[in-house]
């Protein structure tokens, strides 16, 4: 493999970040009010275990556990806290006890692209390491993601889908 200079990598990263920021702003252009606030607050729902009682493993698996939480290198800024507070007033934000667990959260699909329409759904890939989770924890995470999907549809008529993927298998 050819060695790439650090300056080239830095320039590529800056270009990616600029493109990513553009897609996020473009995605927000079709949203209104609470939809924008929810879009901004959504990463907090994965970084913390907040307000979704379905975020536990089903009883048939023999034990009840809280969903794994925490996104690596995620920083909660004041704007996200304000958005979260407007959608979930009174909900206390507490750092995850065992986090971080989620390696990356990626918005994929047509959102933020020329294919985006007012009826576009929001598809997120939740990258985890299957080596770091057992069947009960995975069931709890799936329940939490399904609860968020249902909440968004019921309360905001936003169609959201989460896809769990092992980051170590991605790109194989």
Short mmCIF file of C-alpha atoms in Angstrom, two decimals:
data_model
loop_
_atom_site.label_atom_id
_atom_site.label_comp_id
_atom_site.label_asym_id
_atom_site.label_seq_id
_atom_site.Cartn_x
_atom_site.Cartn_y
_atom_site.Cartn_z
CA UNK A 1 0.00 0.00 0.00
CA UNK A 2 1.29 3.41 -0.93
CA UNK A 3 2.07 5.77 1.93
CA UNK A 4 -0.19 8.81 1.94
CA UNK A 5 1.13 12.08 3.30
CA UNK A 6 -0.60 13.41 6.40
CA UNK A 7 -1.54 16.64 4.59
CA UNK A 8 -3.45 14.63 1.94
CA UNK A 9 -5.31 12.75 4.64
CA UNK A 10 -6.12 16.01 6.43
CA UNK A 11 -7.43 17.56 3.20
CA UNK A 12 -9.56 14.51 2.46
CA UNK A 13 -10.97 14.62 6.00
CA UNK A 14 -11.80 18.32 5.66
CA UNK A 15 -13.57 17.64 2.36
CA UNK A 16 -15.53 14.78 3.91
CA UNK A 17 -16.52 16.90 6.91
CA UNK A 18 -17.63 19.74 4.61
CA UNK A 19 -19.69 17.33 2.50
CA UNK A 20 -21.19 15.76 5.63
CA UNK A 21 -22.15 19.19 7.03
CA UNK A 22 -23.75 20.07 3.70
CA UNK A 23 -25.83 16.85 3.66
CA UNK A 24 -27.02 17.48 7.23
CA UNK A 25 -28.08 21.04 6.43
CA UNK A 26 -29.74 19.91 3.21
CA UNK A 27 -31.62 17.20 5.14
CA UNK A 28 -32.83 19.77 7.66
CA UNK A 29 -34.16 21.93 4.83
CA UNK A 30 -37.16 19.60 4.39
CA UNK A 31 -37.89 19.36 8.12
CA UNK A 32 -39.90 21.71 10.27
CA UNK A 33 -39.99 22.63 13.98
CA UNK A 34 -40.07 19.51 16.13
CA UNK A 35 -38.72 17.37 13.28
CA UNK A 36 -35.52 19.43 13.23
CA UNK A 37 -35.27 19.29 17.02
CA UNK A 38 -35.71 15.50 16.96
CA UNK A 39 -33.16 15.12 14.15
CA UNK A 40 -30.66 17.10 16.25
CA UNK A 41 -31.49 15.19 19.44
CA UNK A 42 -31.54 11.67 17.98
CA UNK A 43 -27.86 10.86 18.67
CA UNK A 44 -28.50 11.56 22.36
CA UNK A 45 -31.10 8.79 22.40
CA UNK A 46 -28.38 6.35 21.40
CA UNK A 47 -25.66 7.89 23.51
CA UNK A 48 -27.82 7.66 26.63
CA UNK A 49 -30.63 5.42 27.83
CA UNK A 50 -33.42 7.96 27.98
CA UNK A 51 -37.17 7.80 28.10
CA UNK A 52 -37.63 4.55 26.22
CA UNK A 53 -38.69 1.74 28.56
CA UNK A 54 -38.44 -0.70 25.63
CA UNK A 55 -34.67 -0.32 25.87
CA UNK A 56 -34.40 -3.51 27.88
CA UNK A 57 -34.05 -7.10 26.74
CA UNK A 58 -37.27 -9.08 26.47
CA UNK A 59 -38.06 -11.25 29.50
CA UNK A 60 -37.97 -14.46 27.44
CA UNK A 61 -34.20 -14.15 27.26
CA UNK A 62 -34.05 -14.76 30.99
CA UNK A 63 -32.87 -11.42 32.29
CA UNK A 64 -33.60 -7.76 31.97
CA UNK A 65 -30.73 -5.52 30.97
CA UNK A 66 -30.50 -1.93 29.92
CA UNK A 67 -29.56 -1.36 26.30
CA UNK A 68 -25.89 -0.73 25.60
CA UNK A 69 -25.36 2.98 25.09
CA UNK A 70 -22.69 5.53 24.32
CA UNK A 71 -21.23 6.60 21.00
CA UNK A 72 -17.43 6.72 20.71
CA UNK A 73 -16.00 10.25 20.40
CA UNK A 74 -19.46 11.82 20.59
CA UNK A 75 -19.62 15.22 22.23
CA UNK A 76 -22.96 16.58 23.32
CA UNK A 77 -23.03 20.28 22.57
CA UNK A 78 -25.45 22.81 24.01
CA UNK A 79 -27.52 22.97 20.80
CA UNK A 80 -28.22 19.23 20.99
CA UNK A 81 -29.14 19.54 24.69
CA UNK A 82 -31.59 22.34 23.86
CA UNK A 83 -33.11 20.29 21.03
CA UNK A 84 -33.40 17.28 23.31
CA UNK A 85 -35.04 19.37 26.05
CA UNK A 86 -37.62 20.74 23.63
CA UNK A 87 -38.64 17.24 22.49
CA UNK A 88 -38.30 15.46 25.84
CA UNK A 89 -38.88 18.11 28.51
CA UNK A 90 -37.90 17.10 32.03
CA UNK A 91 -35.87 14.07 30.89
CA UNK A 92 -32.60 13.97 32.79
CA UNK A 93 -29.40 13.25 30.86
CA UNK A 94 -27.07 10.89 32.71
CA UNK A 95 -23.82 9.56 31.27
CA UNK A 96 -23.95 5.86 30.30
CA UNK A 97 -22.44 3.65 32.99
CA UNK A 98 -20.72 1.21 30.66
CA UNK A 99 -20.25 3.29 27.52
CA UNK A 100 -19.26 3.93 24.95
CA UNK A 101 -20.56 1.00 22.95
CA UNK A 102 -21.63 2.30 19.53
CA UNK A 103 -18.62 2.75 17.25
CA UNK A 104 -20.41 5.03 14.79
CA UNK A 105 -23.84 6.31 13.83
CA UNK A 106 -24.23 7.04 10.11
CA UNK A 107 -27.14 8.60 8.24
CA UNK A 108 -27.32 6.87 4.85
CA UNK A 109 -29.58 6.78 1.83
CA UNK A 110 -31.16 9.66 -0.04
CA UNK A 111 -31.32 12.09 2.89
CA UNK A 112 -29.14 15.10 2.17
CA UNK A 113 -28.73 14.20 -1.48
CA UNK A 114 -30.44 15.17 -4.73
CA UNK A 115 -32.71 12.14 -4.26
CA UNK A 116 -34.19 13.57 -1.05
CA UNK A 117 -37.87 14.47 -1.03
CA UNK A 118 -40.33 15.58 1.65
CA UNK A 119 -41.35 11.91 2.02
CA UNK A 120 -37.80 10.52 2.30
CA UNK A 121 -37.20 8.27 5.26
CA UNK A 122 -34.18 8.48 7.54
CA UNK A 123 -31.96 5.40 7.45
CA UNK A 124 -29.26 5.11 10.09
CA UNK A 125 -26.56 2.47 10.38
CA UNK A 126 -25.59 1.76 13.98
CA UNK A 127 -22.08 0.32 13.92
CA UNK A 128 -21.25 -1.95 16.84
CA UNK A 129 -18.77 -4.70 17.58
CA UNK A 130 -20.52 -8.05 17.88
CA UNK A 131 -17.57 -9.19 19.97
CA UNK A 132 -18.65 -6.71 22.66
CA UNK A 133 -22.26 -7.81 23.04
CA UNK A 134 -24.19 -10.91 24.01
CA UNK A 135 -27.64 -11.99 22.81
CA UNK A 136 -29.41 -10.20 25.66
CA UNK A 137 -27.62 -6.91 25.05
CA UNK A 138 -28.28 -7.12 21.31
CA UNK A 139 -31.99 -7.76 21.97
CA UNK A 140 -32.10 -4.73 24.29
CA UNK A 141 -30.45 -2.54 21.65
CA UNK A 142 -32.88 -3.75 18.96
CA UNK A 143 -35.84 -3.02 21.28
CA UNK A 144 -34.52 0.47 21.96
CA UNK A 145 -34.08 1.22 18.26
CA UNK A 146 -37.56 -0.09 17.46
CA UNK A 147 -39.02 2.06 20.26
CA UNK A 148 -37.34 5.16 18.81
CA UNK A 149 -38.64 4.31 15.32
CA UNK A 150 -42.20 3.88 16.64
CA UNK A 151 -42.01 7.07 18.73
CA UNK A 152 -40.84 9.14 15.75
CA UNK A 153 -43.62 7.80 13.52
CA UNK A 154 -46.34 8.19 16.15
CA UNK A 155 -45.33 11.63 17.42
CA UNK A 156 -43.76 13.30 14.37
CA UNK A 157 -44.80 11.13 11.42
CA UNK A 158 -41.10 10.71 10.65
CA UNK A 159 -40.12 7.40 9.13
CA UNK A 160 -36.85 6.29 10.66
CA UNK A 161 -35.06 2.97 10.28
CA UNK A 162 -32.02 1.67 12.10
CA UNK A 163 -29.74 -1.02 10.75
CA UNK A 164 -27.26 -2.64 13.11
CA UNK A 165 -23.96 -3.56 11.50
CA UNK A 166 -20.72 -4.97 12.84
CA UNK A 167 -18.06 -2.36 12.12
CA UNK A 168 -15.43 -5.10 11.81
CA UNK A 169 -17.41 -6.75 8.98
CA UNK A 170 -18.12 -3.48 7.19
CA UNK A 171 -16.12 -3.26 4.00
CA UNK A 172 -15.28 -6.94 3.84
#
